[in-house]
Amino acid sequence: MSASSDIQAQALQAREAARAIAQLPTSAKDALLRAMAQALEDDAAAILAANARDIEAAAAKGVGSAMQDRLRLDDKRLRGVADALREVADLPDPVGQVTRAYDRPNGIHVERVRVPLGVIAMIYEARPNVTADAAALCLKAGNAVILRGGSEAIHSNTAIAASLKRALREAGLPEAVVTLVEDLRRETILELIQLNDIIDLVIPRGGEGLIRFVAEHARVPVIKHYKGVCHQYVDSPASLDLALDLLVDGKVSRPAACNSLETLLVHADVAAGFLPRAAQALRARGVELRGDARSRALVPDMAEASEDDYAAEYLDLILAVRVVDGLEQAIAHVQRYASDHTEVIVTEDAAHAARFVQALRSAVVMVNASSRFSDGGELGLGAEIGISTTRLHSYGPMGLEALTVERFVVHGEGQVRHPDLL
Amino acid sequence: MSASSDIQAQALQAREAARAIAQLPTSAKDALLRAMAQALEDDAAAILAANARDIEAAAAKGVGSAMQDRLRLDDKRLRGVADALREVADLPDPVGQVTRAYDRPNGIHVERVRVPLGVIAMIYEARPNVTADAAALCLKAGNAVILRGGSEAIHSNTAIAASLKRALREAGLPEAVVTLVEDLRRETILELIQLNDIIDLVIPRGGEGLIRFVAEHARVPVIKHYKGVCHQYVDSPASLDLALDLLVDGKVSRPAACNSLETLLVHADVAAGFLPRAAQALRARGVELRGDARSRALVPDMAEASEDDYAAEYLDLILAVRVVDGLEQAIAHVQRYASDHTEVIVTEDAAHAARFVQALRSAVVMVNASSRFSDGGELGLGAEIGISTTRLHSYGPMGLEALTVERFVVHGEGQVRHPDLL
């Protein structure tokens, strides 16, 4: 059998298995997730040994220490992965939820009911915990999952998937509910993302190159998360103390996260009172500032920001800065450079806040709160499988609900549309 | 300028225009829709003259009379098109609806709010009323629309679009809110559906060939409506009178509609009591029956059904018939042949109904009600832009809500994620 038909055969098995998981009651899914957590803990020795092989290979290839650290599992991290599965078990089950119910004038009773999507393919890089996390979220929402992780974590991913499959087997469920693609060639991804009669959704997570490759070649629907070029606009009037807190939290608390700030916009009326303080606080925490002429006039030794700086997702301790004439110029700047992820306004004027929210199309807009809350857990979704920056199906942080769709269930007593025909 | 950059330039103008329509209050959108209806009525002479040119061209090409009839507009039909716009004006506006609102433990207030998708491209064939209907639904949901109708209706579509654009102009809105693509080459469709940084959604409506072409080449997200192979299963116990009413309505009331029945499945225990009656009632209304051996033993002169018959969307007065051993065999048959559109069970047993609903993944499942209710208007959506048979974003009949997406709006009082950093 060719490699080509291998992946298709795997996908077809996943589709069969999707029927089994779709019909499982909540209690059985939750028991399965807890058994999977236990299996990961029971198999810790094998998983950590496999992980050591990945780390060794990474070191031999000269992979940097930050990347090696992202790849590394130890007892504590593995317990964290297992606990995350237990937390998913504790979340409410979206499947079967009736989101609306109503009677029509002819007496038919209409319900909108959440059902699983079917088969979800995850294509991701680096961190092996995604293998367990993504599988757990897909299963809890009643879906089968096809996982294609990166080559750098192949041994860890294979060991984790083996534990998950053992739990499936012991629960009497088809192993194909969780499929790990071990054939890592790019042609295999290509074939996978074109199986549009078998796979219902593909979610790529990783660098922009991976996401663009998937988006350009997929025939399966894709939910993309390109990047987060997040803005904070400090309006006038605004509490500058509050603005400073949000700025430090948004830039410094985890610069490599997509919901961290990349650009600060400041109303000209408060710039003199705010920018020197902000610069001092940020520089004290290692942040480099790059600004326009008006910012640089207020802050000594600030580098000049280029057009590229305003479009950049630094993911690092760098912040682009610009002084604007007011709300409308801030909105125009964000409209031009935003990646539709998360924007923040700091203001004491409710009408300004409303205008900012309405004028911008980003997935998440914060009024007087940190950009770092743009996260499934922080927004109360329980867990997060990704953050969508495309406005179809799901927009912004995606939780369990985003792995389902609403359908129609209708109950009648023999109603017909054209009684005259009978 | 090349034709290639023409379509891109049009799409970019549509994206600009989308901002204007997205921010329009409900009252202004409704006034615009009513002005568009009036413009169509005021321009009736020009639109009917343009339509006459399309009919003439169709006749010269030897197009059949049924197709010519679908294409034809007259005073009454045009009034119907205008009235449909007024009905859309009367529908509730989904934009700005807060679907959920809650506080998080840290005090931030989270709202899920419906926003427009942005720019929607409709690619469709035949009936010129779609030009006005689709534009109205997209606008009401705050979107710009790019319309690419078929060559057979080009003069009608151009005249209708001219009226809609006049209403936009008179309301002081950019004409590019409604864009009609007049360049009908297939390469232009191809370019249009690959503008994934500009267009947010493409909805193809028409034959399966058109939909497959769009689905296979699009980089823009696509909502597909392939076909409706709808089943009615008559269970035991079931009211056979009720089953017969639903069968006649489902098969005969509009055989060319996608929500019409194509296959009848009958429980063996009731087959002898039901099938001869059903055959008589259907044959009296001109329906041809094609069945399996057990059906044919009960109904004289029934043709034999092939495998292809069970997979067929006849869209005609033909019905495939099969006797099954019971509920599970009926479910297995539907799982094998269904197009995920609409299925009906007729039963007096609530547990059987629940099992049928749960086991099947189709977009709409009816218990003791006609398949013909699988329609946006009948299900209370107000109007319908299509019926999705793919389980992402929207599944089943799509109304105004399906042309929006939920985002997050958060209000805080300075909350940060890592207060320890401040």
PDB file of N, CA and C in Angstrom, chain A residues 23 100 102 104 106 116-117 246 249 253 285 355 357-358 360 362-368 370 372-373 377-380 391 393 401 407-410 412-418 421-422, chain B residues 23 100 102 104 106 116-117 246 249 253 285 355 357-358 360 362-368 370 372-373 377-380 391 393 401 407-410 412-418 421-422:
ATOM      1  N   GLN A  23     -21.527   9.606  19.895  1.00  0.00           N
ATOM      2  CA  GLN A  23     -22.721   9.127  20.574  1.00  0.00           C
ATOM      3  C   GLN A  23     -22.489   8.773  22.032  1.00  0.00           C
ATOM      4  N   ARG A 100     -31.468  26.881  21.646  1.00  0.00           N
ATOM      5  CA  ARG A 100     -32.743  27.577  21.501  1.00  0.00           C
ATOM      6  C   ARG A 100     -33.837  26.555  21.249  1.00  0.00           C
ATOM      7  N   TYR A 102     -38.192  26.553  20.313  1.00  0.00           N
ATOM      8  CA  TYR A 102     -39.377  27.393  20.089  1.00  0.00           C
ATOM      9  C   TYR A 102     -40.381  26.623  19.239  1.00  0.00           C
ATOM     10  N   ARG A 104     -43.259  26.861  16.184  1.00  0.00           N
ATOM     11  CA  ARG A 104     -43.674  27.663  15.026  1.00  0.00           C
ATOM     12  C   ARG A 104     -45.204  27.743  15.023  1.00  0.00           C
ATOM     13  N   ASN A 106     -47.378  26.721  13.089  1.00  0.00           N
ATOM     14  CA  ASN A 106     -48.054  25.468  12.716  1.00  0.00           C
ATOM     15  C   ASN A 106     -47.894  24.377  13.775  1.00  0.00           C
ATOM     16  N   PRO A 116     -21.189  17.327  17.522  1.00  0.00           N
ATOM     17  CA  PRO A 116     -19.757  17.389  17.204  1.00  0.00           C
ATOM     18  C   PRO A 116     -19.534  17.740  15.731  1.00  0.00           C
ATOM     19  N   LEU A 117     -18.336  18.225  15.424  1.00  0.00           N
ATOM     20  CA  LEU A 117     -18.001  18.521  14.030  1.00  0.00           C
ATOM     21  C   LEU A 117     -17.722  17.246  13.249  1.00  0.00           C
ATOM     22  N   LEU A 246      -1.624  48.280  32.801  1.00  0.00           N
ATOM     23  CA  LEU A 246      -2.022  47.431  31.669  1.00  0.00           C
ATOM     24  C   LEU A 246      -0.877  47.287  30.669  1.00  0.00           C
ATOM     25  N   ASP A 249       1.799  44.856  32.174  1.00  0.00           N
ATOM     26  CA  ASP A 249       1.274  43.483  32.130  1.00  0.00           C
ATOM     27  C   ASP A 249       1.214  42.989  30.679  1.00  0.00           C
ATOM     28  N   SER A 253       4.546  40.513  30.797  1.00  0.00           N
ATOM     29  CA  SER A 253       4.248  39.297  31.562  1.00  0.00           C
ATOM     30  C   SER A 253       4.531  38.026  30.760  1.00  0.00           C
ATOM     31  N   ARG A 285      12.303  47.055  32.934  1.00  0.00           N
ATOM     32  CA  ARG A 285      11.994  45.625  32.772  1.00  0.00           C
ATOM     33  C   ARG A 285      12.571  45.073  31.468  1.00  0.00           C
ATOM     34  N   ARG A 355     -17.109  53.832  20.828  1.00  0.00           N
ATOM     35  CA  ARG A 355     -16.688  54.102  19.439  1.00  0.00           C
ATOM     36  C   ARG A 355     -15.514  53.187  19.045  1.00  0.00           C
ATOM     37  N   VAL A 357     -14.728  50.234  20.298  1.00  0.00           N
ATOM     38  CA  VAL A 357     -15.234  48.865  20.164  1.00  0.00           C
ATOM     39  C   VAL A 357     -15.951  48.697  18.825  1.00  0.00           C
ATOM     40  N   GLN A 358     -16.792  49.674  18.485  1.00  0.00           N
ATOM     41  CA  GLN A 358     -17.625  49.518  17.295  1.00  0.00           C
ATOM     42  C   GLN A 358     -16.810  49.658  16.007  1.00  0.00           C
ATOM     43  N   LEU A 360     -13.671  48.936  15.452  1.00  0.00           N
ATOM     44  CA  LEU A 360     -12.629  47.934  15.195  1.00  0.00           C
ATOM     45  C   LEU A 360     -13.236  46.553  15.040  1.00  0.00           C
ATOM     46  N   SER A 362     -11.534  43.626  15.386  1.00  0.00           N
ATOM     47  CA  SER A 362     -10.716  42.563  15.978  1.00  0.00           C
ATOM     48  C   SER A 362     -11.568  41.609  16.817  1.00  0.00           C
ATOM     49  N   ALA A 363     -11.028  40.398  17.007  1.00  0.00           N
ATOM     50  CA  ALA A 363     -11.785  39.334  17.686  1.00  0.00           C
ATOM     51  C   ALA A 363     -12.078  39.676  19.140  1.00  0.00           C
ATOM     52  N   VAL A 364     -11.141  40.356  19.788  1.00  0.00           N
ATOM     53  CA  VAL A 364     -11.314  40.710  21.188  1.00  0.00           C
ATOM     54  C   VAL A 364     -10.985  42.193  21.349  1.00  0.00           C
ATOM     55  N   VAL A 365     -11.873  42.934  21.983  1.00  0.00           N
ATOM     56  CA  VAL A 365     -11.588  44.336  22.301  1.00  0.00           C
ATOM     57  C   VAL A 365     -11.762  44.516  23.806  1.00  0.00           C
ATOM     58  N   MET A 366     -10.733  45.077  24.435  1.00  0.00           N
ATOM     59  CA  MET A 366     -10.709  45.268  25.879  1.00  0.00           C
ATOM     60  C   MET A 366     -10.846  46.746  26.190  1.00  0.00           C
ATOM     61  N   VAL A 367     -11.708  47.067  27.138  1.00  0.00           N
ATOM     62  CA  VAL A 367     -11.800  48.426  27.656  1.00  0.00           C
ATOM     63  C   VAL A 367     -11.252  48.401  29.076  1.00  0.00           C
ATOM     64  N   ASN A 368     -10.142  49.071  29.289  1.00  0.00           N
ATOM     65  CA  ASN A 368      -9.529  49.161  30.630  1.00  0.00           C
ATOM     66  C   ASN A 368      -9.207  47.792  31.226  1.00  0.00           C
ATOM     67  N   SER A 370      -6.331  44.210  30.573  1.00  0.00           N
ATOM     68  CA  SER A 370      -5.089  43.804  29.913  1.00  0.00           C
ATOM     69  C   SER A 370      -5.345  42.930  28.694  1.00  0.00           C
ATOM     70  N   ARG A 372      -3.688  40.580  27.877  1.00  0.00           N
ATOM     71  CA  ARG A 372      -3.311  39.209  28.245  1.00  0.00           C
ATOM     72  C   ARG A 372      -4.505  38.361  28.685  1.00  0.00           C
ATOM     73  N   PHE A 373      -5.670  38.995  28.862  1.00  0.00           N
ATOM     74  CA  PHE A 373      -6.880  38.222  29.158  1.00  0.00           C
ATOM     75  C   PHE A 373      -7.494  37.608  27.901  1.00  0.00           C
ATOM     76  N   GLY A 377      -8.976  30.321  28.733  1.00  0.00           N
ATOM     77  CA  GLY A 377      -9.129  30.111  30.167  1.00  0.00           C
ATOM     78  C   GLY A 377      -9.553  31.396  30.865  1.00  0.00           C
ATOM     79  N   GLU A 378      -8.865  32.502  30.561  1.00  0.00           N
ATOM     80  CA  GLU A 378      -9.140  33.778  31.227  1.00  0.00           C
ATOM     81  C   GLU A 378     -10.534  34.315  30.885  1.00  0.00           C
ATOM     82  N   LEU A 379     -11.027  34.005  29.683  1.00  0.00           N
ATOM     83  CA  LEU A 379     -12.348  34.506  29.281  1.00  0.00           C
ATOM     84  C   LEU A 379     -13.466  33.538  29.663  1.00  0.00           C
ATOM     85  N   GLY A 380     -13.102  32.472  30.393  1.00  0.00           N
ATOM     86  CA  GLY A 380     -14.132  31.612  30.951  1.00  0.00           C
ATOM     87  C   GLY A 380     -14.552  30.469  30.043  1.00  0.00           C
ATOM     88  N   ARG A 391     -12.906  35.229  10.590  1.00  0.00           N
ATOM     89  CA  ARG A 391     -14.260  35.431  11.096  1.00  0.00           C
ATOM     90  C   ARG A 391     -15.254  34.451  10.516  1.00  0.00           C
ATOM     91  N   HIS A 393     -17.140  30.700  11.785  1.00  0.00           N
ATOM     92  CA  HIS A 393     -17.336  29.660  12.784  1.00  0.00           C
ATOM     93  C   HIS A 393     -16.965  30.146  14.179  1.00  0.00           C
ATOM     94  N   GLU A 401     -17.006  24.671  22.751  1.00  0.00           N
ATOM     95  CA  GLU A 401     -18.132  24.986  21.870  1.00  0.00           C
ATOM     96  C   GLU A 401     -17.703  25.157  20.429  1.00  0.00           C
ATOM     97  N   ARG A 407     -27.256  22.107  15.063  1.00  0.00           N
ATOM     98  CA  ARG A 407     -28.147  21.635  14.020  1.00  0.00           C
ATOM     99  C   ARG A 407     -29.603  21.788  14.466  1.00  0.00           C
ATOM    100  N   PHE A 408     -30.530  21.342  13.631  1.00  0.00           N
ATOM    101  CA  PHE A 408     -31.958  21.490  13.909  1.00  0.00           C
ATOM    102  C   PHE A 408     -32.570  20.126  14.199  1.00  0.00           C
ATOM    103  N   VAL A 409     -33.322  20.043  15.292  1.00  0.00           N
ATOM    104  CA  VAL A 409     -34.133  18.861  15.567  1.00  0.00           C
ATOM    105  C   VAL A 409     -35.581  19.339  15.712  1.00  0.00           C
ATOM    106  N   VAL A 410     -36.464  18.747  14.939  1.00  0.00           N
ATOM    107  CA  VAL A 410     -37.848  19.216  14.867  1.00  0.00           C
ATOM    108  C   VAL A 410     -38.787  18.084  15.285  1.00  0.00           C
ATOM    109  N   GLY A 412     -42.895  17.106  15.428  1.00  0.00           N
ATOM    110  CA  GLY A 412     -44.228  17.503  14.992  1.00  0.00           C
ATOM    111  C   GLY A 412     -45.247  16.431  15.310  1.00  0.00           C
ATOM    112  N   GLU A 413     -46.475  16.677  14.874  1.00  0.00           N
ATOM    113  CA  GLU A 413     -47.537  15.660  15.001  1.00  0.00           C
ATOM    114  C   GLU A 413     -48.172  15.478  13.636  1.00  0.00           C
ATOM    115  N   GLY A 414     -47.320  15.393  12.618  1.00  0.00           N
ATOM    116  CA  GLY A 414     -47.844  15.145  11.284  1.00  0.00           C
ATOM    117  C   GLY A 414     -48.026  16.395  10.431  1.00  0.00           C
ATOM    118  N   GLN A 415     -47.451  17.525  10.858  1.00  0.00           N
ATOM    119  CA  GLN A 415     -47.592  18.747  10.065  1.00  0.00           C
ATOM    120  C   GLN A 415     -46.974  18.584   8.669  1.00  0.00           C
ATOM    121  N   VAL A 416     -47.658  19.140   7.669  1.00  0.00           N
ATOM    122  CA  VAL A 416     -47.129  19.155   6.303  1.00  0.00           C
ATOM    123  C   VAL A 416     -47.124  20.596   5.808  1.00  0.00           C
ATOM    124  N   ARG A 417     -46.389  20.820   4.725  1.00  0.00           N
ATOM    125  CA  ARG A 417     -46.268  22.193   4.219  1.00  0.00           C
ATOM    126  C   ARG A 417     -47.423  22.535   3.281  1.00  0.00           C
ATOM    127  N   HIS A 418     -47.918  21.544   2.556  1.00  0.00           N
ATOM    128  CA  HIS A 418     -48.995  21.796   1.591  1.00  0.00           C
ATOM    129  C   HIS A 418     -50.161  20.843   1.810  1.00  0.00           C
ATOM    130  N   LEU A 421     -52.471  19.377  -0.915  1.00  0.00           N
ATOM    131  CA  LEU A 421     -52.077  18.278  -1.802  1.00  0.00           C
ATOM    132  C   LEU A 421     -52.602  16.929  -1.339  1.00  0.00           C
ATOM    133  N   LEU A 422     -53.024  16.841  -0.083  1.00  0.00           N
ATOM    134  CA  LEU A 422     -53.329  15.516   0.487  1.00  0.00           C
ATOM    135  C   LEU A 422     -54.719  15.039   0.068  1.00  0.00           C
TER     136      LEU A 422
ATOM    137  N   GLN B  23     -20.929  49.450  10.378  1.00  0.00           N
ATOM    138  CA  GLN B  23     -21.156  50.395  11.476  1.00  0.00           C
ATOM    139  C   GLN B  23     -22.513  51.085  11.399  1.00  0.00           C
ATOM    140  N   ARG B 100     -24.163  36.327  25.119  1.00  0.00           N
ATOM    141  CA  ARG B 100     -23.873  35.934  26.496  1.00  0.00           C
ATOM    142  C   ARG B 100     -23.135  37.071  27.190  1.00  0.00           C
ATOM    143  N   TYR B 102     -21.184  37.825  31.119  1.00  0.00           N
ATOM    144  CA  TYR B 102     -20.877  37.276  32.445  1.00  0.00           C
ATOM    145  C   TYR B 102     -19.647  37.973  33.017  1.00  0.00           C
ATOM    146  N   ARG B 104     -16.133  37.532  35.250  1.00  0.00           N
ATOM    147  CA  ARG B 104     -15.126  36.562  35.683  1.00  0.00           C
ATOM    148  C   ARG B 104     -14.760  36.841  37.141  1.00  0.00           C
ATOM    149  N   ASN B 106     -12.173  37.736  38.544  1.00  0.00           N
ATOM    150  CA  ASN B 106     -11.355  38.945  38.755  1.00  0.00           C
ATOM    151  C   ASN B 106     -12.123  40.229  38.471  1.00  0.00           C
ATOM    152  N   PRO B 116     -20.568  41.532  11.942  1.00  0.00           N
ATOM    153  CA  PRO B 116     -20.643  41.050  10.555  1.00  0.00           C
ATOM    154  C   PRO B 116     -19.395  40.240  10.191  1.00  0.00           C
ATOM    155  N   LEU B 117     -19.517  39.415   9.167  1.00  0.00           N
ATOM    156  CA  LEU B 117     -18.361  38.657   8.686  1.00  0.00           C
ATOM    157  C   LEU B 117     -17.400  39.537   7.914  1.00  0.00           C
ATOM    158  N   LEU B 246     -47.076  12.788   5.311  1.00  0.00           N
ATOM    159  CA  LEU B 246     -45.713  13.328   5.241  1.00  0.00           C
ATOM    160  C   LEU B 246     -45.030  12.885   3.951  1.00  0.00           C
ATOM    161  N   ASP B 249     -46.529  14.951   0.978  1.00  0.00           N
ATOM    162  CA  ASP B 249     -46.025  16.322   1.056  1.00  0.00           C
ATOM    163  C   ASP B 249     -44.538  16.364   0.722  1.00  0.00           C
ATOM    164  N   SER B 253     -44.882  17.911  -3.112  1.00  0.00           N
ATOM    165  CA  SER B 253     -45.231  19.333  -3.063  1.00  0.00           C
ATOM    166  C   SER B 253     -44.254  20.208  -3.853  1.00  0.00           C
ATOM    167  N   ARG B 285     -50.386  10.654  -8.108  1.00  0.00           N
ATOM    168  CA  ARG B 285     -49.812  11.998  -8.277  1.00  0.00           C
ATOM    169  C   ARG B 285     -48.595  11.982  -9.203  1.00  0.00           C
ATOM    170  N   ARG B 355     -33.300   7.734  19.416  1.00  0.00           N
ATOM    171  CA  ARG B 355     -32.171   6.984  18.860  1.00  0.00           C
ATOM    172  C   ARG B 355     -31.877   7.427  17.421  1.00  0.00           C
ATOM    173  N   VAL B 357     -32.551  10.352  16.033  1.00  0.00           N
ATOM    174  CA  VAL B 357     -31.973  11.698  16.076  1.00  0.00           C
ATOM    175  C   VAL B 357     -30.502  11.638  16.468  1.00  0.00           C
ATOM    176  N   GLN B 358     -30.205  10.818  17.491  1.00  0.00           N
ATOM    177  CA  GLN B 358     -28.841  10.808  18.017  1.00  0.00           C
ATOM    178  C   GLN B 358     -27.875  10.107  17.071  1.00  0.00           C
ATOM    179  N   LEU B 360     -27.948   9.873  13.795  1.00  0.00           N
ATOM    180  CA  LEU B 360     -27.732  10.490  12.487  1.00  0.00           C
ATOM    181  C   LEU B 360     -27.106  11.864  12.612  1.00  0.00           C
ATOM    182  N   SER B 362     -27.176  14.270  10.217  1.00  0.00           N
ATOM    183  CA  SER B 362     -27.682  15.230   9.245  1.00  0.00           C
ATOM    184  C   SER B 362     -28.028  16.566   9.915  1.00  0.00           C
ATOM    185  N   ALA B 363     -28.059  17.626   9.078  1.00  0.00           N
ATOM    186  CA  ALA B 363     -28.251  18.985   9.593  1.00  0.00           C
ATOM    187  C   ALA B 363     -29.622  19.163  10.227  1.00  0.00           C
ATOM    188  N   VAL B 364     -30.627  18.504   9.661  1.00  0.00           N
ATOM    189  CA  VAL B 364     -31.991  18.632  10.175  1.00  0.00           C
ATOM    190  C   VAL B 364     -32.568  17.232  10.329  1.00  0.00           C
ATOM    191  N   VAL B 365     -33.109  16.935  11.502  1.00  0.00           N
ATOM    192  CA  VAL B 365     -33.811  15.669  11.694  1.00  0.00           C
ATOM    193  C   VAL B 365     -35.223  15.991  12.166  1.00  0.00           C
ATOM    194  N   MET B 366     -36.208  15.418  11.474  1.00  0.00           N
ATOM    195  CA  MET B 366     -37.618  15.669  11.758  1.00  0.00           C
ATOM    196  C   MET B 366     -38.218  14.418  12.381  1.00  0.00           C
ATOM    197  N   VAL B 367     -38.973  14.607  13.442  1.00  0.00           N
ATOM    198  CA  VAL B 367     -39.751  13.517  14.019  1.00  0.00           C
ATOM    199  C   VAL B 367     -41.219  13.835  13.738  1.00  0.00           C
ATOM    200  N   ASN B 368     -41.859  13.010  12.945  1.00  0.00           N
ATOM    201  CA  ASN B 368     -43.287  13.189  12.619  1.00  0.00           C
ATOM    202  C   ASN B 368     -43.606  14.562  12.023  1.00  0.00           C
ATOM    203  N   SER B 370     -42.846  17.000   8.154  1.00  0.00           N
ATOM    204  CA  SER B 370     -42.436  16.882   6.755  1.00  0.00           C
ATOM    205  C   SER B 370     -41.018  17.394   6.503  1.00  0.00           C
ATOM    206  N   ARG B 372     -40.128  18.922   4.104  1.00  0.00           N
ATOM    207  CA  ARG B 372     -40.226  20.212   3.421  1.00  0.00           C
ATOM    208  C   ARG B 372     -40.139  21.400   4.373  1.00  0.00           C
ATOM    209  N   PHE B 373     -40.180  21.147   5.681  1.00  0.00           N
ATOM    210  CA  PHE B 373     -39.970  22.242   6.638  1.00  0.00           C
ATOM    211  C   PHE B 373     -38.490  22.579   6.813  1.00  0.00           C
ATOM    212  N   GLY B 377     -37.193  29.924   6.201  1.00  0.00           N
ATOM    213  CA  GLY B 377     -38.456  30.575   6.541  1.00  0.00           C
ATOM    214  C   GLY B 377     -39.308  29.691   7.442  1.00  0.00           C
ATOM    215  N   GLU B 378     -39.448  28.423   7.064  1.00  0.00           N
ATOM    216  CA  GLU B 378     -40.307  27.499   7.820  1.00  0.00           C
ATOM    217  C   GLU B 378     -39.769  27.232   9.218  1.00  0.00           C
ATOM    218  N   LEU B 379     -38.443  27.279   9.384  1.00  0.00           N
ATOM    219  CA  LEU B 379     -37.852  27.011  10.702  1.00  0.00           C
ATOM    220  C   LEU B 379     -37.709  28.280  11.536  1.00  0.00           C
ATOM    221  N   GLY B 380     -38.251  29.389  11.013  1.00  0.00           N
ATOM    222  CA  GLY B 380     -38.301  30.600  11.826  1.00  0.00           C
ATOM    223  C   GLY B 380     -37.083  31.491  11.721  1.00  0.00           C
ATOM    224  N   ARG B 391     -20.321  20.948   8.215  1.00  0.00           N
ATOM    225  CA  ARG B 391     -20.503  21.234   9.632  1.00  0.00           C
ATOM    226  C   ARG B 391     -19.496  22.212  10.178  1.00  0.00           C
ATOM    227  N   HIS B 393     -19.347  26.505  11.079  1.00  0.00           N
ATOM    228  CA  HIS B 393     -19.987  27.810  11.119  1.00  0.00           C
ATOM    229  C   HIS B 393     -21.506  27.683  11.165  1.00  0.00           C
ATOM    230  N   GLU B 401     -28.254  35.279  11.080  1.00  0.00           N
ATOM    231  CA  GLU B 401     -27.222  35.001  12.077  1.00  0.00           C
ATOM    232  C   GLU B 401     -26.014  34.312  11.476  1.00  0.00           C
ATOM    233  N   ARG B 407     -17.894  37.807  18.633  1.00  0.00           N
ATOM    234  CA  ARG B 407     -16.580  38.152  19.147  1.00  0.00           C
ATOM    235  C   ARG B 407     -16.692  38.483  20.627  1.00  0.00           C
ATOM    236  N   PHE B 408     -15.553  38.879  21.229  1.00  0.00           N
ATOM    237  CA  PHE B 408     -15.497  39.160  22.661  1.00  0.00           C
ATOM    238  C   PHE B 408     -15.296  40.657  22.891  1.00  0.00           C
ATOM    239  N   VAL B 409     -16.132  41.227  23.764  1.00  0.00           N
ATOM    240  CA  VAL B 409     -15.909  42.595  24.223  1.00  0.00           C
ATOM    241  C   VAL B 409     -15.798  42.535  25.745  1.00  0.00           C
ATOM    242  N   VAL B 410     -14.709  43.078  26.267  1.00  0.00           N
ATOM    243  CA  VAL B 410     -14.405  42.951  27.692  1.00  0.00           C
ATOM    244  C   VAL B 410     -14.296  44.340  28.318  1.00  0.00           C
ATOM    245  N   GLY B 412     -13.187  46.253  31.905  1.00  0.00           N
ATOM    246  CA  GLY B 412     -12.540  46.071  33.199  1.00  0.00           C
ATOM    247  C   GLY B 412     -12.338  47.402  33.901  1.00  0.00           C
ATOM    248  N   GLU B 413     -11.691  47.341  35.043  1.00  0.00           N
ATOM    249  CA  GLU B 413     -11.294  48.565  35.773  1.00  0.00           C
ATOM    250  C   GLU B 413      -9.807  48.473  36.077  1.00  0.00           C
ATOM    251  N   GLY B 414      -9.055  48.049  35.079  1.00  0.00           N
ATOM    252  CA  GLY B 414      -7.615  48.004  35.258  1.00  0.00           C
ATOM    253  C   GLY B 414      -7.063  46.651  35.653  1.00  0.00           C
ATOM    254  N   GLN B 415      -7.864  45.599  35.523  1.00  0.00           N
ATOM    255  CA  GLN B 415      -7.367  44.264  35.879  1.00  0.00           C
ATOM    256  C   GLN B 415      -6.169  43.861  35.003  1.00  0.00           C
ATOM    257  N   VAL B 416      -5.209  43.219  35.643  1.00  0.00           N
ATOM    258  CA  VAL B 416      -4.053  42.677  34.914  1.00  0.00           C
ATOM    259  C   VAL B 416      -3.928  41.194  35.256  1.00  0.00           C
ATOM    260  N   ARG B 417      -3.128  40.483  34.436  1.00  0.00           N
ATOM    261  CA  ARG B 417      -3.022  39.046  34.640  1.00  0.00           C
ATOM    262  C   ARG B 417      -1.937  38.712  35.666  1.00  0.00           C
ATOM    263  N   HIS B 418      -0.903  39.545  35.715  1.00  0.00           N
ATOM    264  CA  HIS B 418       0.207  39.284  36.633  1.00  0.00           C
ATOM    265  C   HIS B 418       0.512  40.510  37.486  1.00  0.00           C
ATOM    266  N   LEU B 421       3.993  41.618  38.740  1.00  0.00           N
ATOM    267  CA  LEU B 421       4.990  42.275  37.899  1.00  0.00           C
ATOM    268  C   LEU B 421       5.011  43.786  38.074  1.00  0.00           C
ATOM    269  N   LEU B 422       3.947  44.334  38.656  1.00  0.00           N
ATOM    270  CA  LEU B 422       3.796  45.797  38.653  1.00  0.00           C
ATOM    271  C   LEU B 422       4.644  46.465  39.733  1.00  0.00           C
TER     272      LEU B 422
END
